[in-house]
Amino acid sequence: MKTTRNIAIALFSAMAMACTSQKTDFTIIGNISGLQIGDTVEFKTIDLPSWKDSTAFTIVIDDTTGFGFQGKLEHDQYFIFRYTTNEGKEMVCDRSGKTFIVRPGDTITFTGERENIYYSKIGGGIYDEPQLAEYLRADDSLGLVRGSYMRNIEEAKAAGDTAGMYRWADAFNTFYNDNPGVERVRSLRRAYIDSNRQGTLFLLVKRLPDIGYEPIDEMKKIYDNYSEQIKESWYGRKTADFIAQMEAIAPGRPAPDFKLVTIDGDTITKATYEGKYLLFYHWGLCPGSIYIDRFVCELYDQYREKGLEVVGLTESIATIRELYNKTLNNPHEKDLNATLGNMLKHKWTEVELETEYPENKKMSETYRISGWPFFILIDPDGTLLARNFTEAFSEAKKILKEELDNEKE
């Protein structure tokens, strides 16, 4: 593996030269069976809570027995690696990669097989803690089975077996329903959390993005229980900073100002909706949006004459229209096509976020919109009342019923 390791070091060193901070060695070892010459493993750092990733180093496989890498870190770091075959194909599974945490000085090992590389057993560093290792192996076992359904879908599609493709797709989508393995994983996770009330590096990293949509008081309480050592760590300090940012947009605070350009070319601001309830609805091509869209339309129809305005936020209308056209004459996609058609006929104001308008692009960062479907409710005085995924939609319905219905319960 000597040549492979040298290739990786050369790529990483170029990235690291710009930083003169003191760094400490770390090592990654991949004991993966079935590797083929020319396969590629790309390692990226993940910046939390934004989830932006940047390529750190890449290994081109020239030894079918495994791969290795030695580099340097100045602080704990969250990574993801993605695997590409020598034919340029990605792994078909239910994950986009394998995430892991490395501390300066760690040696991290991955043991598994090429086809299921994202479910490899991880060892070394924080992963030698027995309770954490048991929880992660149970979670990987579930993912391994569900990931195989993805391959079955692709195989059925390639064979022209439409019925089989939809059968496996349904099994994939309902995999976690009444699955006894799910409760075991949850139980192991709860046990790990209960045993580490003062925090761990793993919990810091996993909880950091959650601060963006979990009740801020609850997240502050969890953070306050952390040990001083955890609070002073790299991710401990990032957690404190993010909590402070999220407090500024917690329900009950003044909603931040915004300036957006609609798909019709109009400019809207917070002042545009003064005196009315404003519901932002971030929607797109995801199962959650497909499911909830008609309920948002019903809510708008129910209250738009009583003081409710809705502004739809989506990345690209063209993307929705493209899928609509592709599914137009497909009998298996009849329901999906009908929903997409209704999405293209929303009665409210629409704003595209992926445009040349910097104000639109800034919206997700201002309100920390982190997925679909996402909702933000602002009252007539400009106070933020709700901000979250579907939980915020439920809260919005409750508030609007209490405030706008003639009969208050």
GROMACS .gro file of C-alpha atoms in nm:
model
  409
    1MET     CA    1   0.000   0.000   0.000
    2LYS     CA    2   0.302   0.228   0.002
    3THR     CA    3   0.234   0.393  -0.333
    4THR     CA    4  -0.133   0.457  -0.253
    5ARG     CA    5  -0.044   0.616   0.076
    6ASN     CA    6   0.215   0.841  -0.090
    7ILE     CA    7  -0.041   0.963  -0.346
    8ALA     CA    8  -0.279   1.059  -0.068
    9ILE     CA    9  -0.016   1.244   0.132
   10ALA     CA   10   0.088   1.450  -0.169
   11LEU     CA   11  -0.268   1.566  -0.233
   12PHE     CA   12  -0.335   1.652   0.128
   13SER     CA   13  -0.005   1.831   0.181
   14ALA     CA   14  -0.087   2.082  -0.093
   15MET     CA   15  -0.406   2.173   0.092
   16ALA     CA   16  -0.234   2.200   0.428
   17MET     CA   17   0.061   2.419   0.327
   18ALA     CA   18  -0.142   2.740   0.360
   19CYS     CA   19  -0.194   2.683   0.732
   20THR     CA   20   0.098   2.729   0.968
   21SER     CA   21  -0.088   2.628   1.285
   22GLN     CA   22   0.057   2.339   1.482
   23LYS     CA   23  -0.082   2.010   1.357
   24THR     CA   24  -0.076   1.654   1.482
   25ASP     CA   25  -0.053   1.333   1.282
   26PHE     CA   26  -0.353   1.112   1.213
   27THR     CA   27  -0.386   0.790   1.014
   28ILE     CA   28  -0.666   0.628   0.814
   29ILE     CA   29  -0.653   0.261   0.715
   30GLY     CA   30  -0.904   0.092   0.485
   31ASN     CA   31  -0.915  -0.287   0.516
   32ILE     CA   32  -1.167  -0.327   0.236
   33SER     CA   33  -1.198  -0.648   0.036
   34GLY     CA   34  -1.282  -0.649  -0.334
   35LEU     CA   35  -1.110  -0.323  -0.425
   36GLN     CA   36  -1.016  -0.275  -0.788
   37ILE     CA   37  -0.726  -0.087  -0.940
   38GLY     CA   38  -0.833   0.264  -1.037
   39ASP     CA   39  -1.116   0.292  -0.785
   40THR     CA   40  -1.121   0.628  -0.604
   41VAL     CA   41  -1.188   0.722  -0.242
   42GLU     CA   42  -1.248   1.094  -0.193
   43PHE     CA   43  -1.232   1.228   0.163
   44LYS     CA   44  -1.407   1.557   0.241
   45THR     CA   45  -1.424   1.769   0.554
   46ILE     CA   46  -1.773   1.871   0.666
   47ASP     CA   47  -1.825   2.217   0.807
   48LEU     CA   48  -2.099   2.211   1.071
   49PRO     CA   49  -2.365   2.332   1.108
   50SER     CA   50  -2.374   2.440   0.740
   51TRP     CA   51  -2.293   2.090   0.607
   52LYS     CA   52  -2.069   2.244   0.342
   53ASP     CA   53  -1.799   2.000   0.239
   54SER     CA   54  -1.453   2.050   0.094
   55THR     CA   55  -1.222   1.791  -0.056
   56ALA     CA   56  -0.935   1.717   0.181
   57PHE     CA   57  -0.756   1.436  -0.003
   58THR     CA   58  -0.819   1.167  -0.261
   59ILE     CA   59  -0.684   0.813  -0.283
   60VAL     CA   60  -0.659   0.634  -0.615
   61ILE     CA   61  -0.651   0.262  -0.545
   62ASP     CA   62  -0.343   0.079  -0.671
   63ASP     CA   63  -0.347  -0.203  -0.416
   64THR     CA   64  -0.653  -0.430  -0.404
   65THR     CA   65  -0.586  -0.530  -0.042
   66GLY     CA   66  -0.670  -0.188   0.102
   67PHE     CA   67  -0.570   0.175   0.127
   68GLY     CA   68  -0.403   0.407   0.374
   69PHE     CA   69  -0.340   0.770   0.447
   70GLN     CA   70  -0.133   0.978   0.689
   71GLY     CA   71  -0.195   1.347   0.740
   72LYS     CA   72  -0.211   1.621   1.001
   73LEU     CA   73  -0.491   1.793   1.192
   74GLU     CA   74  -0.497   2.098   1.414
   75HIS     CA   75  -0.833   2.013   1.576
   76ASP     CA   76  -1.104   1.747   1.582
   77GLN     CA   77  -1.255   1.709   1.236
   78TYR     CA   78  -1.572   1.562   1.084
   79PHE     CA   79  -1.514   1.379   0.755
   80ILE     CA   80  -1.712   1.197   0.490
   81PHE     CA   81  -1.564   0.967   0.229
   82ARG     CA   82  -1.724   0.878  -0.101
   83TYR     CA   83  -1.628   0.585  -0.318
   84THR     CA   84  -1.624   0.576  -0.697
   85THR     CA   85  -1.549   0.268  -0.905
   86ASN     CA   86  -1.284   0.262  -1.175
   87GLU     CA   87  -1.574   0.295  -1.422
   88GLY     CA   88  -1.676   0.624  -1.263
   89LYS     CA   89  -1.984   0.479  -1.092
   90GLU     CA   90  -2.091   0.560  -0.736
   91MET     CA   91  -2.202   0.306  -0.479
   92VAL     CA   92  -2.576   0.233  -0.491
   93CYS     CA   93  -2.713   0.240  -0.137
   94ASP     CA   94  -2.918   0.452   0.102
   95ARG     CA   95  -2.622   0.670   0.203
   96SER     CA   96  -2.424   0.936   0.024
   97GLY     CA   97  -2.101   0.835   0.199
   98LYS     CA   98  -1.942   0.723   0.525
   99THR     CA   99  -1.909   0.991   0.794
  100PHE     CA  100  -1.661   0.975   1.078
  101ILE     CA  101  -1.480   1.190   1.333
  102VAL     CA  102  -1.103   1.212   1.371
  103ARG     CA  103  -0.903   1.366   1.653
  104PRO     CA  104  -0.539   1.469   1.617
  105GLY     CA  105  -0.330   1.159   1.684
  106ASP     CA  106  -0.605   0.908   1.596
  107THR     CA  107  -0.569   0.599   1.381
  108ILE     CA  108  -0.907   0.521   1.224
  109THR     CA  109  -0.972   0.189   1.052
  110PHE     CA  110  -1.249   0.078   0.819
  111THR     CA  111  -1.316  -0.293   0.776
  112GLY     CA  112  -1.561  -0.420   0.518
  113GLU     CA  113  -1.616  -0.493   0.152
  114ARG     CA  114  -1.623  -0.278  -0.158
  115GLU     CA  115  -1.991  -0.327  -0.242
  116ASN     CA  116  -2.098  -0.220   0.107
  117ILE     CA  117  -1.813   0.015   0.187
  118TYR     CA  118  -2.038   0.277   0.348
  119TYR     CA  119  -2.142   0.021   0.611
  120SER     CA  120  -1.786  -0.076   0.702
  121LYS     CA  121  -1.702  -0.136   1.065
  122ILE     CA  122  -1.517   0.163   1.203
  123GLY     CA  123  -1.254   0.135   1.475
  124GLY     CA  124  -0.996   0.347   1.653
  125GLY     CA  125  -1.028   0.688   1.816
  126ILE     CA  126  -1.367   0.752   1.974
  127TYR     CA  127  -1.506   0.441   1.803
  128ASP     CA  128  -1.328   0.204   2.041
  129GLU     CA  129  -1.579   0.299   2.311
  130PRO     CA  130  -1.791  -0.022   2.341
  131GLN     CA  131  -2.131   0.141   2.385
  132LEU     CA  132  -2.087   0.370   2.085
  133ALA     CA  133  -1.946   0.088   1.873
  134GLU     CA  134  -2.247  -0.134   1.948
  135TYR     CA  135  -2.494   0.138   1.858
  136LEU     CA  136  -2.320   0.221   1.529
  137ARG     CA  137  -2.289  -0.143   1.424
  138ALA     CA  138  -2.662  -0.194   1.483
  139ASP     CA  139  -2.739   0.117   1.280
  140ASP     CA  140  -2.509   0.001   1.000
  141SER     CA  141  -2.682  -0.338   0.996
  142LEU     CA  142  -3.016  -0.173   0.929
  143GLY     CA  143  -2.868   0.048   0.659
  144LEU     CA  144  -2.698  -0.249   0.495
  145VAL     CA  145  -3.031  -0.422   0.436
  146ARG     CA  146  -3.210  -0.105   0.326
  147GLY     CA  147  -2.921  -0.019   0.097
  148SER     CA  148  -2.957  -0.356  -0.078
  149TYR     CA  149  -3.312  -0.255  -0.170
  150MET     CA  150  -3.165   0.037  -0.365
  151ARG     CA  151  -2.957  -0.205  -0.569
  152ASN     CA  152  -3.266  -0.418  -0.629
  153ILE     CA  153  -3.447  -0.109  -0.757
  154GLU     CA  154  -3.164  -0.031  -0.998
  155GLU     CA  155  -3.144  -0.393  -1.117
  156ALA     CA  156  -3.520  -0.407  -1.179
  157LYS     CA  157  -3.502  -0.077  -1.365
  158ALA     CA  158  -3.216  -0.199  -1.584
  159ALA     CA  159  -3.410  -0.519  -1.663
  160GLY     CA  160  -3.722  -0.324  -1.758
  161ASP     CA  161  -3.910  -0.476  -1.465
  162THR     CA  162  -4.130  -0.178  -1.378
  163ALA     CA  163  -4.348  -0.372  -1.134
  164GLY     CA  164  -4.041  -0.502  -0.953
  165MET     CA  165  -3.888  -0.156  -0.941
  166TYR     CA  166  -4.196  -0.012  -0.770
  167ARG     CA  167  -4.225  -0.310  -0.538
  168TRP     CA  168  -3.870  -0.262  -0.414
  169ALA     CA  169  -3.919   0.116  -0.397
  170ASP     CA  170  -4.217   0.063  -0.168
  171ALA     CA  171  -4.014  -0.177   0.049
  172PHE     CA  172  -3.738   0.084   0.066
  173ASN     CA  173  -3.974   0.367   0.163
  174THR     CA  174  -4.153   0.164   0.430
  175PHE     CA  175  -3.842  -0.010   0.561
  176TYR     CA  176  -3.853   0.155   0.904
  177ASN     CA  177  -4.224   0.090   0.959
  178ASP     CA  178  -4.274  -0.175   1.230
  179ASN     CA  179  -3.913  -0.287   1.191
  180PRO     CA  180  -3.794  -0.443   1.520
  181GLY     CA  181  -3.437  -0.346   1.441
  182VAL     CA  182  -3.532   0.021   1.450
  183GLU     CA  183  -3.635   0.010   1.814
  184ARG     CA  184  -3.315  -0.174   1.903
  185VAL     CA  185  -3.107   0.101   1.741
  186ARG     CA  186  -3.309   0.368   1.922
  187SER     CA  187  -3.266   0.186   2.251
  188LEU     CA  188  -2.888   0.161   2.204
  189ARG     CA  189  -2.872   0.530   2.114
  190ARG     CA  190  -3.074   0.630   2.422
  191ALA     CA  191  -2.851   0.416   2.642
  192TYR     CA  192  -2.540   0.583   2.500
  193ILE     CA  193  -2.686   0.931   2.556
  194ASP     CA  194  -2.800   0.847   2.909
  195SER     CA  195  -2.452   0.724   2.994
  196ASN     CA  196  -2.289   1.044   2.868
  197ARG     CA  197  -2.491   1.335   3.004
  198GLN     CA  198  -2.171   1.539   3.028
  199GLY     CA  199  -2.124   1.506   2.655
  200THR     CA  200  -1.890   1.332   2.413
  201LEU     CA  201  -1.729   1.437   2.088
  202PHE     CA  202  -1.969   1.212   1.898
  203LEU     CA  203  -2.274   1.373   2.061
  204LEU     CA  204  -2.135   1.723   2.001
  205VAL     CA  205  -2.098   1.658   1.629
  206LYS     CA  206  -2.431   1.482   1.586
  207ARG     CA  207  -2.628   1.740   1.784
  208LEU     CA  208  -2.470   2.050   1.634
  209PRO     CA  209  -2.691   2.067   1.320
  210ASP     CA  210  -3.000   1.982   1.530
  211ILE     CA  211  -2.968   2.314   1.711
  212GLY     CA  212  -3.106   2.470   1.393
  213TYR     CA  213  -3.450   2.320   1.444
  214GLU     CA  214  -3.477   2.177   1.797
  215PRO     CA  215  -3.628   2.392   2.078
  216ILE     CA  216  -3.348   2.629   2.172
  217ASP     CA  217  -3.417   2.610   2.547
  218GLU     CA  218  -3.385   2.233   2.532
  219MET     CA  219  -3.056   2.253   2.344
  220LYS     CA  220  -2.921   2.509   2.591
  221LYS     CA  221  -3.011   2.278   2.879
  222ILE     CA  222  -2.822   1.991   2.717
  223TYR     CA  223  -2.521   2.215   2.654
  224ASP     CA  224  -2.521   2.345   3.013
  225ASN     CA  225  -2.482   1.986   3.136
  226TYR     CA  226  -2.168   1.930   2.931
  227SER     CA  227  -1.835   1.907   3.108
  228GLU     CA  228  -1.600   2.204   3.087
  229GLN     CA  229  -1.361   1.993   2.881
  230ILE     CA  230  -1.633   1.928   2.623
  231LYS     CA  231  -1.741   2.294   2.620
  232GLU     CA  232  -1.386   2.410   2.555
  233SER     CA  233  -1.329   2.168   2.269
  234TRP     CA  234  -1.339   2.275   1.903
  235TYR     CA  235  -1.694   2.152   1.850
  236GLY     CA  236  -1.796   2.262   2.198
  237ARG     CA  237  -1.714   2.623   2.107
  238LYS     CA  238  -1.892   2.589   1.771
  239THR     CA  239  -2.197   2.459   1.957
  240ALA     CA  240  -2.199   2.763   2.188
  241ASP     CA  241  -2.171   2.999   1.889
  242PHE     CA  242  -2.454   2.829   1.702
  243ILE     CA  243  -2.682   2.834   2.008
  244ALA     CA  244  -2.628   3.210   2.030
  245GLN     CA  245  -2.716   3.248   1.660
  246MET     CA  246  -3.032   3.041   1.692
  247GLU     CA  247  -3.149   3.234   1.998
  248ALA     CA  248  -3.173   3.539   1.771
  249ILE     CA  249  -3.433   3.366   1.550
  250ALA     CA  250  -3.618   3.170   1.816
  251PRO     CA  251  -4.000   3.202   1.833
  252GLY     CA  252  -4.095   3.522   2.013
  253ARG     CA  253  -3.805   3.723   1.866
  254PRO     CA  254  -3.843   3.988   1.593
  255ALA     CA  255  -3.822   3.818   1.255
  256PRO     CA  256  -3.508   3.920   1.062
  257ASP     CA  257  -3.557   4.157   0.770
  258PHE     CA  258  -3.549   4.011   0.423
  259LYS     CA  259  -3.553   4.134   0.064
  260LEU     CA  260  -3.657   3.891  -0.209
  261VAL     CA  261  -3.720   3.903  -0.581
  262THR     CA  262  -4.020   3.693  -0.688
  263ILE     CA  263  -4.043   3.485  -1.004
  264ASP     CA  264  -4.253   3.769  -1.147
  265GLY     CA  265  -3.971   4.018  -1.087
  266ASP     CA  266  -4.134   4.198  -0.794
  267THR     CA  267  -3.939   4.287  -0.479
  268ILE     CA  268  -4.088   4.193  -0.142
  269THR     CA  269  -3.965   4.275   0.208
  270LYS     CA  270  -4.077   4.221   0.563
  271ALA     CA  271  -4.260   4.555   0.547
  272THR     CA  272  -4.462   4.429   0.247
  273TYR     CA  273  -4.656   4.199   0.480
  274GLU     CA  274  -4.699   4.430   0.776
  275GLY     CA  275  -5.040   4.376   0.933
  276LYS     CA  276  -5.077   4.021   0.799
  277TYR     CA  277  -4.967   3.674   0.896
  278LEU     CA  278  -4.688   3.556   0.666
  279LEU     CA  279  -4.609   3.189   0.615
  280PHE     CA  280  -4.287   3.099   0.433
  281TYR     CA  281  -4.306   2.752   0.281
  282HIS     CA  282  -3.976   2.604   0.161
  283TRP     CA  283  -4.070   2.326  -0.078
  284GLY     CA  284  -3.909   2.109  -0.340
  285LEU     CA  285  -3.866   1.758  -0.477
  286CYS     CA  286  -3.879   1.560  -0.155
  287PRO     CA  287  -4.134   1.312  -0.014
  288GLY     CA  288  -4.226   1.557   0.263
  289SER     CA  289  -4.319   1.831   0.018
  290ILE     CA  290  -4.504   1.588  -0.209
  291TYR     CA  291  -4.713   1.480   0.090
  292ILE     CA  292  -4.783   1.811   0.260
  293ASP     CA  293  -4.825   2.043  -0.038
  294ARG     CA  294  -5.203   2.002  -0.069
  295PHE     CA  295  -5.246   2.076   0.301
  296VAL     CA  296  -5.055   2.402   0.264
  297CYS     CA  297  -5.281   2.491  -0.031
  298GLU     CA  298  -5.588   2.415   0.181
  299LEU     CA  299  -5.459   2.633   0.465
  300TYR     CA  300  -5.395   2.920   0.226
  301ASP     CA  301  -5.741   2.890   0.072
  302GLN     CA  302  -5.895   2.883   0.418
  303TYR     CA  303  -5.725   3.194   0.555
  304ARG     CA  304  -5.608   3.413   0.267
  305GLU     CA  305  -5.921   3.628   0.292
  306LYS     CA  306  -5.869   3.659   0.667
  307GLY     CA  307  -5.515   3.793   0.675
  308LEU     CA  308  -5.277   3.512   0.570
  309GLU     CA  309  -5.012   3.546   0.301
  310VAL     CA  310  -4.791   3.260   0.183
  311VAL     CA  311  -4.454   3.295   0.011
  312GLY     CA  312  -4.320   2.981  -0.149
  313LEU     CA  313  -3.944   2.932  -0.147
  314THR     CA  314  -3.799   2.674  -0.383
  315GLU     CA  315  -3.462   2.624  -0.547
  316SER     CA  316  -3.582   2.602  -0.907
  317ILE     CA  317  -3.927   2.599  -1.065
  318ALA     CA  318  -3.769   2.463  -1.383
  319THR     CA  319  -3.659   2.149  -1.199
  320ILE     CA  320  -4.016   2.085  -1.087
  321ARG     CA  321  -4.148   2.143  -1.439
  322GLU     CA  322  -3.888   1.910  -1.589
  323LEU     CA  323  -3.995   1.619  -1.366
  324TYR     CA  324  -4.360   1.701  -1.430
  325ASN     CA  325  -4.305   1.668  -1.804
  326LYS     CA  326  -4.111   1.342  -1.762
  327THR     CA  327  -4.391   1.181  -1.558
  328LEU     CA  328  -4.678   1.321  -1.766
  329ASN     CA  329  -4.764   1.000  -1.950
  330ASN     CA  330  -4.637   0.746  -1.698
  331PRO     CA  331  -4.930   0.554  -1.540
  332HIS     CA  332  -4.711   0.451  -1.246
  333GLU     CA  333  -4.640   0.818  -1.170
  334LYS     CA  334  -4.999   0.942  -1.202
  335ASP     CA  335  -5.030   1.063  -0.840
  336LEU     CA  336  -4.684   1.220  -0.841
  337ASN     CA  337  -4.755   1.396  -1.169
  338ALA     CA  338  -5.082   1.536  -1.036
  339THR     CA  339  -4.906   1.674  -0.728
  340LEU     CA  340  -4.630   1.830  -0.937
  341GLY     CA  341  -4.894   1.988  -1.160
  342ASN     CA  342  -5.058   2.146  -0.859
  343MET     CA  343  -4.721   2.268  -0.735
  344LEU     CA  344  -4.672   2.450  -1.063
  345LYS     CA  345  -5.006   2.625  -1.009
  346HIS     CA  346  -4.954   2.758  -0.655
  347LYS     CA  347  -5.175   3.062  -0.599
  348TRP     CA  348  -4.929   3.241  -0.374
  349THR     CA  349  -4.611   3.438  -0.439
  350GLU     CA  350  -4.314   3.221  -0.539
  351VAL     CA  351  -3.943   3.294  -0.492
  352GLU     CA  352  -3.657   3.095  -0.642
  353LEU     CA  353  -3.351   3.071  -0.417
  354GLU     CA  354  -3.104   2.951  -0.679
  355THR     CA  355  -3.097   3.266  -0.889
  356GLU     CA  356  -2.864   3.553  -0.971
  357TYR     CA  357  -3.025   3.756  -0.693
  358PRO     CA  358  -2.796   3.757  -0.388
  359GLU     CA  359  -3.088   3.854  -0.163
  360ASN     CA  360  -3.268   3.532  -0.251
  361LYS     CA  361  -2.960   3.320  -0.191
  362LYS     CA  362  -2.916   3.481   0.151
  363MET     CA  363  -3.263   3.380   0.271
  364SER     CA  364  -3.169   3.025   0.370
  365GLU     CA  365  -2.876   3.150   0.577
  366THR     CA  366  -3.075   3.429   0.745
  367TYR     CA  367  -3.348   3.196   0.866
  368ARG     CA  368  -3.134   2.881   0.880
  369ILE     CA  369  -3.357   2.689   0.640
  370SER     CA  370  -3.203   2.344   0.631
  371GLY     CA  371  -3.430   2.122   0.422
  372TRP     CA  372  -3.778   2.051   0.285
  373PRO     CA  373  -4.053   2.112   0.375
  374PHE     CA  374  -3.963   2.399   0.606
  375PHE     CA  375  -4.201   2.661   0.748
  376ILE     CA  376  -4.166   3.004   0.905
  377LEU     CA  377  -4.466   3.192   1.047
  378ILE     CA  378  -4.443   3.567   1.117
  379ASP     CA  379  -4.725   3.758   1.287
  380PRO     CA  380  -4.871   4.095   1.174
  381ASP     CA  381  -4.632   4.281   1.405
  382GLY     CA  382  -4.324   4.112   1.257
  383THR     CA  383  -4.264   3.864   1.540
  384LEU     CA  384  -4.144   3.517   1.451
  385LEU     CA  385  -4.400   3.266   1.582
  386ALA     CA  386  -4.281   2.932   1.440
  387ARG     CA  387  -3.979   2.805   1.247
  388ASN     CA  388  -3.918   2.439   1.175
  389PHE     CA  389  -4.008   2.148   0.953
  390THR     CA  390  -4.361   2.002   0.963
  391GLU     CA  391  -4.384   2.079   1.335
  392ALA     CA  392  -4.395   2.449   1.246
  393PHE     CA  393  -4.676   2.387   0.998
  394SER     CA  394  -4.881   2.221   1.272
  395GLU     CA  395  -4.806   2.515   1.502
  396ALA     CA  396  -4.903   2.761   1.226
  397LYS     CA  397  -5.239   2.589   1.176
  398LYS     CA  398  -5.308   2.605   1.547
  399ILE     CA  399  -5.216   2.975   1.573
  400LEU     CA  400  -5.417   3.074   1.266
  401LYS     CA  401  -5.720   2.886   1.392
  402GLU     CA  402  -5.703   3.062   1.727
  403GLU     CA  403  -5.642   3.407   1.580
  404LEU     CA  404  -5.836   3.415   1.254
  405ASP     CA  405  -6.135   3.186   1.294
  406ASN     CA  406  -6.456   3.353   1.396
  407GLU     CA  407  -6.516   3.090   1.659
  408LYS     CA  408  -6.215   3.065   1.892
  409GLU     CA  409  -6.175   2.752   2.093
   0.00000   0.00000   0.00000
